[in-house]
CSV table of C-alpha atoms in Angstrom, one decimal:
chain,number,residue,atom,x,y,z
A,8,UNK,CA,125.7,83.7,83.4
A,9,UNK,CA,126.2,80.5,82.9
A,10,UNK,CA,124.1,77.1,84.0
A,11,UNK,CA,126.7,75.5,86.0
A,12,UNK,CA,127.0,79.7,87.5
A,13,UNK,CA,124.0,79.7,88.0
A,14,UNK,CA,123.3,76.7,89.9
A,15,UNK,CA,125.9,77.8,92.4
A,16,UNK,CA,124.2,81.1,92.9
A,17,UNK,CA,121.0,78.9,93.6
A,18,UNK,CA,122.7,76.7,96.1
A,19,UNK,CA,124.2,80.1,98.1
A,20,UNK,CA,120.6,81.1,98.5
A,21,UNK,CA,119.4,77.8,99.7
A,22,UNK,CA,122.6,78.1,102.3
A,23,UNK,CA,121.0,81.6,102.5
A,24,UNK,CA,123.9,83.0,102.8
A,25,UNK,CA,123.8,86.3,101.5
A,26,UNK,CA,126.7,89.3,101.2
A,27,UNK,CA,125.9,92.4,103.1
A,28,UNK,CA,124.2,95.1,101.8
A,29,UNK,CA,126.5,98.1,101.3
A,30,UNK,CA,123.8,101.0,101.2
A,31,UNK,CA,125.5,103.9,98.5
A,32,UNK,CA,126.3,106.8,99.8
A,33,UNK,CA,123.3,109.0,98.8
A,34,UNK,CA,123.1,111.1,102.0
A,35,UNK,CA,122.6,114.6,102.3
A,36,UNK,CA,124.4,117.2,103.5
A,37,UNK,CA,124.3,116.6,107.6
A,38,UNK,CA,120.9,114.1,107.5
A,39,UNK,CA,121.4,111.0,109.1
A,40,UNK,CA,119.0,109.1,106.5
A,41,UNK,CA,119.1,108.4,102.7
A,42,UNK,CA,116.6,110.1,100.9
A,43,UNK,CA,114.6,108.9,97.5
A,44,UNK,CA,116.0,110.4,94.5
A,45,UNK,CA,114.7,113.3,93.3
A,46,UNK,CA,116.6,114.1,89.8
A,47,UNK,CA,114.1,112.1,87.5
A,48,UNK,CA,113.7,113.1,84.2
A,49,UNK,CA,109.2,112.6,84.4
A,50,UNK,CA,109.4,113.2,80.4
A,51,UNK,CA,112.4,110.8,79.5
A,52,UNK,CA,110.3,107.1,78.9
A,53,UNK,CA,112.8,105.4,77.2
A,54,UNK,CA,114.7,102.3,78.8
A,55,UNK,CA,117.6,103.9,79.9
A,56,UNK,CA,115.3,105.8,82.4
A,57,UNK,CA,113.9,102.6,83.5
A,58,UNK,CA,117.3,101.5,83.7
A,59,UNK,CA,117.6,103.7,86.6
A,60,UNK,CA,114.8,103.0,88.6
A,61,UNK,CA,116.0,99.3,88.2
A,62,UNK,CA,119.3,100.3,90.1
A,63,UNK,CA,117.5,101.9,92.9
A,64,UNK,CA,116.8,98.3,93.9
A,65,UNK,CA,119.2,95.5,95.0
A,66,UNK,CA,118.7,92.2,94.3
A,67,UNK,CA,121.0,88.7,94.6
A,68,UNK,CA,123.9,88.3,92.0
A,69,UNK,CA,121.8,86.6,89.5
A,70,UNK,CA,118.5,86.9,90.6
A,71,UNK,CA,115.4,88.1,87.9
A,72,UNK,CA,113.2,88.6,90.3
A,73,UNK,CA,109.5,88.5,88.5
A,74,UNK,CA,107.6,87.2,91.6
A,75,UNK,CA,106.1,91.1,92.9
A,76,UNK,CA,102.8,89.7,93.6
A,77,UNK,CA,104.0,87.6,96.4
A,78,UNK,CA,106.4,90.0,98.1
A,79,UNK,CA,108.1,93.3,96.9
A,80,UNK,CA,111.2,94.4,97.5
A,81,UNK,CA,112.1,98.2,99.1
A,82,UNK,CA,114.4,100.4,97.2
A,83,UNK,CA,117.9,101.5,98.4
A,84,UNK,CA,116.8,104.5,99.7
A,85,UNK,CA,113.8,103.6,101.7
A,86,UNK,CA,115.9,100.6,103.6
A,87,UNK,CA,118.3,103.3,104.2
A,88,UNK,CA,115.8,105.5,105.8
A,89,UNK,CA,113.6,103.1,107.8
A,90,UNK,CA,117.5,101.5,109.2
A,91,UNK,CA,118.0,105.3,110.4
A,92,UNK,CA,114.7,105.5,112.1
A,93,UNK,CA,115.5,102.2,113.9
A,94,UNK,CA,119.0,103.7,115.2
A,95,UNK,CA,117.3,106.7,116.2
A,96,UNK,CA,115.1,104.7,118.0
A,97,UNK,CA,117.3,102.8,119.6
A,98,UNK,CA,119.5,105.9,120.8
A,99,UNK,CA,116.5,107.1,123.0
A,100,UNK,CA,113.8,104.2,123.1
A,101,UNK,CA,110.8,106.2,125.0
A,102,UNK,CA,111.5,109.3,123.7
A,103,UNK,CA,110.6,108.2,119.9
A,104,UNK,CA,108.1,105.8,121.0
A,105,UNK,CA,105.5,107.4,122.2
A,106,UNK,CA,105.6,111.3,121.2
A,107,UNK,CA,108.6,112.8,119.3
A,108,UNK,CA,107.4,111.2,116.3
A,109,UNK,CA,104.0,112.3,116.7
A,110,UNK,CA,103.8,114.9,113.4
A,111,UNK,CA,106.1,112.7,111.5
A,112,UNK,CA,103.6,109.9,111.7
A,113,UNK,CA,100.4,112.2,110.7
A,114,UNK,CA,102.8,113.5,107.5
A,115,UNK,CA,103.1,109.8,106.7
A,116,UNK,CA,99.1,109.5,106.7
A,117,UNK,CA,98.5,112.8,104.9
A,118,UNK,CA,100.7,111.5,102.4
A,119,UNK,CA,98.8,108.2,102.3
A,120,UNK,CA,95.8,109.6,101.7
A,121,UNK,CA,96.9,112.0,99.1
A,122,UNK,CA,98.0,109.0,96.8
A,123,UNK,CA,94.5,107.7,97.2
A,124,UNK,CA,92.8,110.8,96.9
A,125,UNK,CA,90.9,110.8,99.9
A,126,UNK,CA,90.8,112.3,103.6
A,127,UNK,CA,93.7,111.4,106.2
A,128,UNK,CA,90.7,110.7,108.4
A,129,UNK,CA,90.2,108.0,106.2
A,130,UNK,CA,93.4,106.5,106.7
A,131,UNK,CA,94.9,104.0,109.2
A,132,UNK,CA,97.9,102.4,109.2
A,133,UNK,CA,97.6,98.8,110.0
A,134,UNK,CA,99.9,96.0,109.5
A,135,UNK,CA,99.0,93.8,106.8
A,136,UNK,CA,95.8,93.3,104.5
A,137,UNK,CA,95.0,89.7,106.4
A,138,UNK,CA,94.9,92.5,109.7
A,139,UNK,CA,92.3,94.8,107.5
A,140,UNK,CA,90.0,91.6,106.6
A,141,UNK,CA,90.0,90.9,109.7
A,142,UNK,CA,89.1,94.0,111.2
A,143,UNK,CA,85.9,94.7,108.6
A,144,UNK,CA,84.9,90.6,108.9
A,145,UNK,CA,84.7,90.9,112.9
A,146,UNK,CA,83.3,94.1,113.3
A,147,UNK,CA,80.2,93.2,111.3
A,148,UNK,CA,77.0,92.3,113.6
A,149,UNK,CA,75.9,90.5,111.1
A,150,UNK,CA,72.8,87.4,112.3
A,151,UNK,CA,72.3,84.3,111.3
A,152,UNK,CA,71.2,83.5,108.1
A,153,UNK,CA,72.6,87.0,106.7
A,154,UNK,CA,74.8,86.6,103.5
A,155,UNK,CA,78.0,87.8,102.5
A,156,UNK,CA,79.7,87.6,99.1
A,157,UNK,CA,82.9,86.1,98.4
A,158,UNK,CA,83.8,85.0,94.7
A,159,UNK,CA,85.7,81.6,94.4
A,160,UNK,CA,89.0,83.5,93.9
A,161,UNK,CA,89.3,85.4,96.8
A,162,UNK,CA,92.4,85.2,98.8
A,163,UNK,CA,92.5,82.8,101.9
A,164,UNK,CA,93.2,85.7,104.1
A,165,UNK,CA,90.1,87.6,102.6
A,166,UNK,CA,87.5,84.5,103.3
A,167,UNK,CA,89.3,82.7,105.8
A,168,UNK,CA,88.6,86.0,108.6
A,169,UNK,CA,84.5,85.6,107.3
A,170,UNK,CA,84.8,82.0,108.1
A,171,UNK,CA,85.8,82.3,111.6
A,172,UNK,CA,84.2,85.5,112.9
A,173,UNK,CA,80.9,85.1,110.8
A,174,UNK,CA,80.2,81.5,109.3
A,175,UNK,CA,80.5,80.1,113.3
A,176,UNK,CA,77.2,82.6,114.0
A,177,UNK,CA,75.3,81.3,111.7
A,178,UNK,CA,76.0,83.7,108.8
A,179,UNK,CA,76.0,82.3,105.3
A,180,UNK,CA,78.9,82.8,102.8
A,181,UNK,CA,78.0,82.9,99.5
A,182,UNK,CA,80.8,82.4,96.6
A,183,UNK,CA,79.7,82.8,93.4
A,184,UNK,CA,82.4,81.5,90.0
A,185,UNK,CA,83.9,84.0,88.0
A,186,UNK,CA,85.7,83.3,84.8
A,187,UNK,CA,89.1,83.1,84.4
A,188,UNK,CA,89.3,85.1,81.1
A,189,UNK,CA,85.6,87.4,81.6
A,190,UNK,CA,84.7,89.1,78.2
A,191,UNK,CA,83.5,92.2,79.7
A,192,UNK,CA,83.1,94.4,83.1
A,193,UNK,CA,79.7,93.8,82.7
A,194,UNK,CA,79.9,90.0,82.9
A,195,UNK,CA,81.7,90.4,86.2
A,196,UNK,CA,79.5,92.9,87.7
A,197,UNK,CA,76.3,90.5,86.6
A,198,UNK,CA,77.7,87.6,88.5
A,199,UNK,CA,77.9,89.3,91.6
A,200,UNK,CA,74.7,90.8,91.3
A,201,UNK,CA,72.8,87.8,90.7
A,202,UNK,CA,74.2,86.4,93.5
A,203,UNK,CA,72.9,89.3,95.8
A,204,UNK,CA,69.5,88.4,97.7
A,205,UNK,CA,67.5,90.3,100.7
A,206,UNK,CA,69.8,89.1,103.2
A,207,UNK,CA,73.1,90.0,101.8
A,208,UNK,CA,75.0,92.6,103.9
A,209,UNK,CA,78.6,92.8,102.6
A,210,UNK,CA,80.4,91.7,99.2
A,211,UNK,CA,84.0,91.5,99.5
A,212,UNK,CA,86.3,91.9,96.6
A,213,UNK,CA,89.5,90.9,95.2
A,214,UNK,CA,90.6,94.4,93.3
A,215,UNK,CA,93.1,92.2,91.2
A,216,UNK,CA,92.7,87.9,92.0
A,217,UNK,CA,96.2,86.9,93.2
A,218,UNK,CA,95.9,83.9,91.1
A,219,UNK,CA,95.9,85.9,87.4
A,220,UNK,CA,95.9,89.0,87.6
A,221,UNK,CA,92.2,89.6,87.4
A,222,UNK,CA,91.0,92.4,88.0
A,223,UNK,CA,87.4,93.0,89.4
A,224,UNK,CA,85.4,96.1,88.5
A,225,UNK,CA,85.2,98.0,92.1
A,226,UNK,CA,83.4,101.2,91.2
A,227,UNK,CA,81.0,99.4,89.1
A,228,UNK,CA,80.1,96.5,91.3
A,229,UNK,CA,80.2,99.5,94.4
A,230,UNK,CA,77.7,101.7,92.3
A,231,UNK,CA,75.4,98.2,91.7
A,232,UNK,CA,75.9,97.4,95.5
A,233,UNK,CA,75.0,100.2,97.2
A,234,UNK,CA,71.5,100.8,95.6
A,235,UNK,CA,70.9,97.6,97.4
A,236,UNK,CA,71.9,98.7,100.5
A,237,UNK,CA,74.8,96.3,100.4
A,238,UNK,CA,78.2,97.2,102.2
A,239,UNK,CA,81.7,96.5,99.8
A,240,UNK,CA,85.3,95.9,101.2
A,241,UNK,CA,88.0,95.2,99.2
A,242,UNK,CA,91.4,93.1,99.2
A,243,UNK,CA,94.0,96.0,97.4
A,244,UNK,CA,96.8,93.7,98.3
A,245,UNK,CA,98.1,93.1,94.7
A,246,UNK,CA,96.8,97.2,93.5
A,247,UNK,CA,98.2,99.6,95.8
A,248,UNK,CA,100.9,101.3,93.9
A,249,UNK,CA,100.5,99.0,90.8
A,250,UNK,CA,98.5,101.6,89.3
A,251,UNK,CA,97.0,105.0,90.7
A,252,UNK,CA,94.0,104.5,92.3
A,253,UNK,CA,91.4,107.2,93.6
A,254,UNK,CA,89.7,105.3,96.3
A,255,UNK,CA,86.8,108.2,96.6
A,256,UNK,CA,86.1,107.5,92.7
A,257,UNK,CA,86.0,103.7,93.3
A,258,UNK,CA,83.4,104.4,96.1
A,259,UNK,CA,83.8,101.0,98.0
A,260,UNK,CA,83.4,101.4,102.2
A,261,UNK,CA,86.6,99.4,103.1
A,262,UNK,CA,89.7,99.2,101.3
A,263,UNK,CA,92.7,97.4,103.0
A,264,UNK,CA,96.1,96.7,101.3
A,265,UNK,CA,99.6,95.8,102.4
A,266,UNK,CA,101.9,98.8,101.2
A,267,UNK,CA,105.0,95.9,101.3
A,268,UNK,CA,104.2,94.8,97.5
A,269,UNK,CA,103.7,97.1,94.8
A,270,UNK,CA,104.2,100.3,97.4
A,271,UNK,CA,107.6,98.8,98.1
A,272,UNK,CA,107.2,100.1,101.8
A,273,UNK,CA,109.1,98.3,104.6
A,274,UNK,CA,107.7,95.1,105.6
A,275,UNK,CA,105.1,94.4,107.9
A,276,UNK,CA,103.0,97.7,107.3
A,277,UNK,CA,99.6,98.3,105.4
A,278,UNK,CA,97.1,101.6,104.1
A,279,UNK,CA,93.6,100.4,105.8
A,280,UNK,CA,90.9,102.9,104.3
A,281,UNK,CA,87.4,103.5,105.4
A,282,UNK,CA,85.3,106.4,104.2
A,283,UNK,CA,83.6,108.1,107.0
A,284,UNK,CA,79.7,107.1,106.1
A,285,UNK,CA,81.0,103.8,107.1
A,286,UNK,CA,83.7,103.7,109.8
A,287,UNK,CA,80.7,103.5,112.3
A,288,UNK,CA,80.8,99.7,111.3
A,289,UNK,CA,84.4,99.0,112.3
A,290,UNK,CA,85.5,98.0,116.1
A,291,UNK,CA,89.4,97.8,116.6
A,292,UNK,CA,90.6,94.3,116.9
A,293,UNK,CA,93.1,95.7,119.8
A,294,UNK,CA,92.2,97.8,122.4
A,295,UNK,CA,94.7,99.7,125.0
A,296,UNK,CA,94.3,103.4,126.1
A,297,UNK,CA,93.1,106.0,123.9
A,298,UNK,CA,90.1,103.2,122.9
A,299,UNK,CA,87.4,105.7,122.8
A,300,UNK,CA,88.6,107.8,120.3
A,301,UNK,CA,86.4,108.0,117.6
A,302,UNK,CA,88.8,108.9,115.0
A,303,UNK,CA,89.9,106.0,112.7
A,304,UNK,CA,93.1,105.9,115.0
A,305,UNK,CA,91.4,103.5,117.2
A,306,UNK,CA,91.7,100.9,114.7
A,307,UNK,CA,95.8,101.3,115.1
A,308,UNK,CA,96.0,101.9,118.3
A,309,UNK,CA,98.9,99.5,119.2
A,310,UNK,CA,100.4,101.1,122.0
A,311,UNK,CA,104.0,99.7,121.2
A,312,UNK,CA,104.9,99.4,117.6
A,313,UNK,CA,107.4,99.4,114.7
A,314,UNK,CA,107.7,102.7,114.1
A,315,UNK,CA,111.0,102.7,112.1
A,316,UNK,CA,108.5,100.8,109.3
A,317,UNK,CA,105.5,103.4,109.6
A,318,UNK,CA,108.2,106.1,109.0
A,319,UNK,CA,109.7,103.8,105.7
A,320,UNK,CA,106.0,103.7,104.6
A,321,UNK,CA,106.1,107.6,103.9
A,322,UNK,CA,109.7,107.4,102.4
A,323,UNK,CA,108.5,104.3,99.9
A,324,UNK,CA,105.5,106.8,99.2
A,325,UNK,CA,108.2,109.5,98.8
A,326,UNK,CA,109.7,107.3,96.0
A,327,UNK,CA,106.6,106.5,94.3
A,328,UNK,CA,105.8,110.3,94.2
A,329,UNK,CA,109.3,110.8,92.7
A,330,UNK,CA,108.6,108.9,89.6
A,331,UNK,CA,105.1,109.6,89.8
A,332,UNK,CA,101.9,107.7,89.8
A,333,UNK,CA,100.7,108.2,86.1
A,334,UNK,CA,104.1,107.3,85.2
A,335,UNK,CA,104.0,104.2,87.3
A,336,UNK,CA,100.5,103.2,85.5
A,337,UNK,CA,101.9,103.8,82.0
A,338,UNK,CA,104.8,101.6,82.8
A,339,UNK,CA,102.8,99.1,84.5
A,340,UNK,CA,100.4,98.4,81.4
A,341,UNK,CA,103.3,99.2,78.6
A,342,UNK,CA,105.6,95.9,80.4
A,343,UNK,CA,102.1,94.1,80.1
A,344,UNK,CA,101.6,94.6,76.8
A,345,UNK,CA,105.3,94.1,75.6
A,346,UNK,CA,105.0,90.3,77.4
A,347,UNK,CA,101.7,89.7,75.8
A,348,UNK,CA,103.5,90.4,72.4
A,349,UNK,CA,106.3,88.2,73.0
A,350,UNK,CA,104.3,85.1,74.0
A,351,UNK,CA,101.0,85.4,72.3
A,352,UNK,CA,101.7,83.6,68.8
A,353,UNK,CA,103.3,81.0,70.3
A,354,UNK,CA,100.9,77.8,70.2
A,355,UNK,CA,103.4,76.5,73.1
A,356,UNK,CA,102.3,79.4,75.6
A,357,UNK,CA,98.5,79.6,77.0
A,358,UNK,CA,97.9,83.4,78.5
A,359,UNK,CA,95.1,82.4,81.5
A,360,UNK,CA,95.0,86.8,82.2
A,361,UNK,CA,92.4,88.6,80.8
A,362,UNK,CA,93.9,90.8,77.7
A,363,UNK,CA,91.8,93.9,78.4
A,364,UNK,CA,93.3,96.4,80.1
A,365,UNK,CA,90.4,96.8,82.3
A,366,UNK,CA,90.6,93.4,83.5
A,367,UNK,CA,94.4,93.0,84.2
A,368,UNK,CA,97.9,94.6,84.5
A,369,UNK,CA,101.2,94.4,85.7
A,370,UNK,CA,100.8,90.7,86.7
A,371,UNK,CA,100.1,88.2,83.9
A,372,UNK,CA,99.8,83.9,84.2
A,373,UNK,CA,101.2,82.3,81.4
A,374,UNK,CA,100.8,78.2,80.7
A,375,UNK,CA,103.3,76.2,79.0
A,376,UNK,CA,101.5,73.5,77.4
A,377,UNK,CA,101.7,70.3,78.0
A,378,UNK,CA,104.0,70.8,81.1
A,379,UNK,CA,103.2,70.4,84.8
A,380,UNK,CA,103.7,74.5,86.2
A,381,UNK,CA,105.6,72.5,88.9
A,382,UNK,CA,108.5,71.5,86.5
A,383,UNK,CA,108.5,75.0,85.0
A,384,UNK,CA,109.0,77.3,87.9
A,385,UNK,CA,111.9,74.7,89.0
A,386,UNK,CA,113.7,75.3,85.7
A,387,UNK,CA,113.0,78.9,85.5
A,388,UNK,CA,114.9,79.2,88.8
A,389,UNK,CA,117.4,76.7,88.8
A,390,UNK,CA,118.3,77.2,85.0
A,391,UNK,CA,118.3,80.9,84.7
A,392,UNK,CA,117.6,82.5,88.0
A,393,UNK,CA,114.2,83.7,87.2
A,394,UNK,CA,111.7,83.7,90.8
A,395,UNK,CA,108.0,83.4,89.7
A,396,UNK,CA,104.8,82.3,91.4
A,397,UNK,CA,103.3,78.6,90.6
A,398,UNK,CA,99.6,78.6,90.3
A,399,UNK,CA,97.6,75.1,89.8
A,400,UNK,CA,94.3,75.7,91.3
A,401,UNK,CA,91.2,76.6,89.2
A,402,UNK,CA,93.2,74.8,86.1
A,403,UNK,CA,95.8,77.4,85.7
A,404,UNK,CA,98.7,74.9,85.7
A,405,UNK,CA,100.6,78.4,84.8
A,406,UNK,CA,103.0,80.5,86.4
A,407,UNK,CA,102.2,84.0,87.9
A,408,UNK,CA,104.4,86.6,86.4
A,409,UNK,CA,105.0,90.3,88.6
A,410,UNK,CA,106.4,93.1,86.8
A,411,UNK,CA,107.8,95.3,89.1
A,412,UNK,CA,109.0,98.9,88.2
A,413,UNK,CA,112.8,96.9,88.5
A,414,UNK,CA,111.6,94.9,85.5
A,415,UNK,CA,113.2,96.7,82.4
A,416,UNK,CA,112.4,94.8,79.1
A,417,UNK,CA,115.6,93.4,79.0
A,418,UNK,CA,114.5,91.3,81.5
A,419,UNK,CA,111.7,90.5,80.0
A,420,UNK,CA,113.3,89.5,76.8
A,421,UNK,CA,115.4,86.9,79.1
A,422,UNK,CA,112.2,85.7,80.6
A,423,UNK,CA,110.6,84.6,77.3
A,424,UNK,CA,113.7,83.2,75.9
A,425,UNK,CA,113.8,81.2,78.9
A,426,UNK,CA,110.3,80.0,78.7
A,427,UNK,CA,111.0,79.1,74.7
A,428,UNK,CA,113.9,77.0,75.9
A,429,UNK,CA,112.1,75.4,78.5
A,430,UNK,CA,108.9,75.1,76.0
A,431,UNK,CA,111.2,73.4,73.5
């Protein structure tokens, strides 16, 4: 595509206009809802198979969409299944509200909890990971002068809920520094256990920084924690589906993430997980009838909700299952690496992610030198279509690169030559 092609395609999303989406017909034989494909070859890993995952998706005329980490998109077939849920919603309102959906929606949390390896009791569905820190941060009676610990990179809507329901009692946040580029798990692990003291209650984790693609050792510092007597809950929102995850292995108490990003679930839904030593600590944030349940259902008990999106959450699980979670993780770290070769020997380029694979993934921060981050994501976008994330704070001055299971390498070629250009 051409500049002056693509600068029109710019100003028709800044008109946001956009052409209407024309779903393929994928339907079976008399079902009223797409379905996730199920004719994946799991042992073919070349490109041409990630070629067709790529086309499951649909994205603007133009658009190289490498900005995951902020918001991810939902595949063909799970928009075609959560708009059927709506119109059978809509056909009889009351009826699918509040009962004839009733074993559909306990499928969607057995399934939840299969892909995290733990109980269904263990699972709730919430709305958001912002609605999951602020469930644990509330529900803590924690007194004055008790700690809690926060690293400097934690995401405003992981310390901002501590702020407001804690901090204003008197209870002291504590937010130790970590590195941007940490040489080793156990240099992580250390800085949050030097930080703990007698009062500390609760450490609260990032599972992967949003700012590089960090991410924080959560068994280990969950193992360290817990011999203290401490309590750990952790931000998944850039994890869940980025990589498999057994949430019983990793051992933390709370584990909230939005399912809308790497999950690729209908907006506006989230996995909140609490194992059952620990649910005792957590009060809903909403109560209606049914409040003295003491399953982990109180903490979703919404009376009316968006059920069509609950329902889309088990057919984007569906889809993840299709391809398959090791496959996923593979994928995930072999995009990583194949960036990190492109850009590394470049003296113009400045990686600010970690290189281990133990300390990052699927999302990567990369600094042009000598260029405000600013001007770069303008000319990534305007020049060649390419959506990132700008990130400035902590001296990153780099922009936040997403590799979604839509990214083929392809893509990722165009990226780099784009950056050279740009660099140049």
């Amino acid at each position: 595509m051409s500049i002056s092609n693509r600068r029109s395609f710019i100003k028709k999303i800044t008109a946001a206009s956009a052409a209407t989406l024309i779903i393929p017909q994928l339907y079976a034989e008399n079902k009223k809802r797409l379905k996730p494909l199920t004719d994946f070859n799991l042992n073919d890993s070349s490109e041409d198979f990630w070629e067709t995952v790529k086309v499951q998706f649909h994205f603007d005329d133009g658009l190289y969409y490498f900005n995951n980490g902020s918001l991810g998109p939902s595949p063909i077939s799970v928009q075609g299944a959560t708009n059927s849920y709506r119109a059978t919603l809509d056909a009889f309102p009351s009826r699918y509200m509040w009962g004839a959906w009733q074993e559909e929606k306990e499928k969607v949390r057995k399934n939840i909890a299969n892909l995290f390896s733990v109980d269904k009791e263990e699972i709730a569905i919430t709305h958001n990971t912002t609605e999951g820190m602020n469930l644990i941060a509330k529900s803590m009676d924690l007194q004055p002068e008790d700690e809690v610990i926060l690293s400097n990179h934690d995401h405003t809507s992981a310390y901002i809920p501590w702020e407001v329901w804690q901090e204003t009692k008197g209870v002291n946040l504590v937010r130790p520094k970590l590195p941007l580029l940490p040489k080793s798990v156990a240099e992580i692990v250390a800085i949050y256990e030097n930080a703990i003291t007698s009062k500390t209650k609760v450490i609260n984790i990032c599972h992967m920084v949003n700012t590089n693609g960090m991410i924080i050792p959560v068994k280990e510092i969950s193992e360290m924690a817990h011999k203290k007597g401490v309590l750990v809950a952790v931000d998944g929102a850039q994890t869940a589906g980025m990589f498999s995850i057994n949430l019983k292995d990793l051992g933390c108490d709370f584990y909230t993430a939005s399912a809308h990003k790497w999950l690729f679930a209908p907006k506006g839904i989230a996995v909140f997980y609490a194992k059952k030593e620990s649910q005792h600590y957590l009060k809903p944030l909403m109560v209606a009838k049914g409040h003295k349940d003491n399953s982990i259902r109180r903490l979703e008990n919404y009376n009316t909700r968006n059920l069509p999106e609950y329902l889309g959450l088990g057919d984007a699980v569906a889809f993840h299952n299709s391809i398959g979670g090791k496959k996923i993780t593979e994928r995930s770290y072999a995009l990583k690496t194949y960036f990190r070769s492109k850009v590394n020997k470049n003296p113009k380029f400045k990686l600010k992610t970690p290189e281990n694979d133990v300390l990052s993934c699927a999302i990567q921060t990369l600094e042009v030198v000598g260029q405000p981050v600013s001007k770069i994501k303008k000319r990534l976008f305007e020049d060649y279509g390419i959506d990132t994330r700008p990130m400035s704070s902590y001296g990153l001055n780099g922009v936040r690169i997403s590799f979604g299971l839509y990214i083929t390498k392809k893509d990722i070629d165009y990226l780099v030559n784009a950056l050279e250009t740009i660099a140049s």
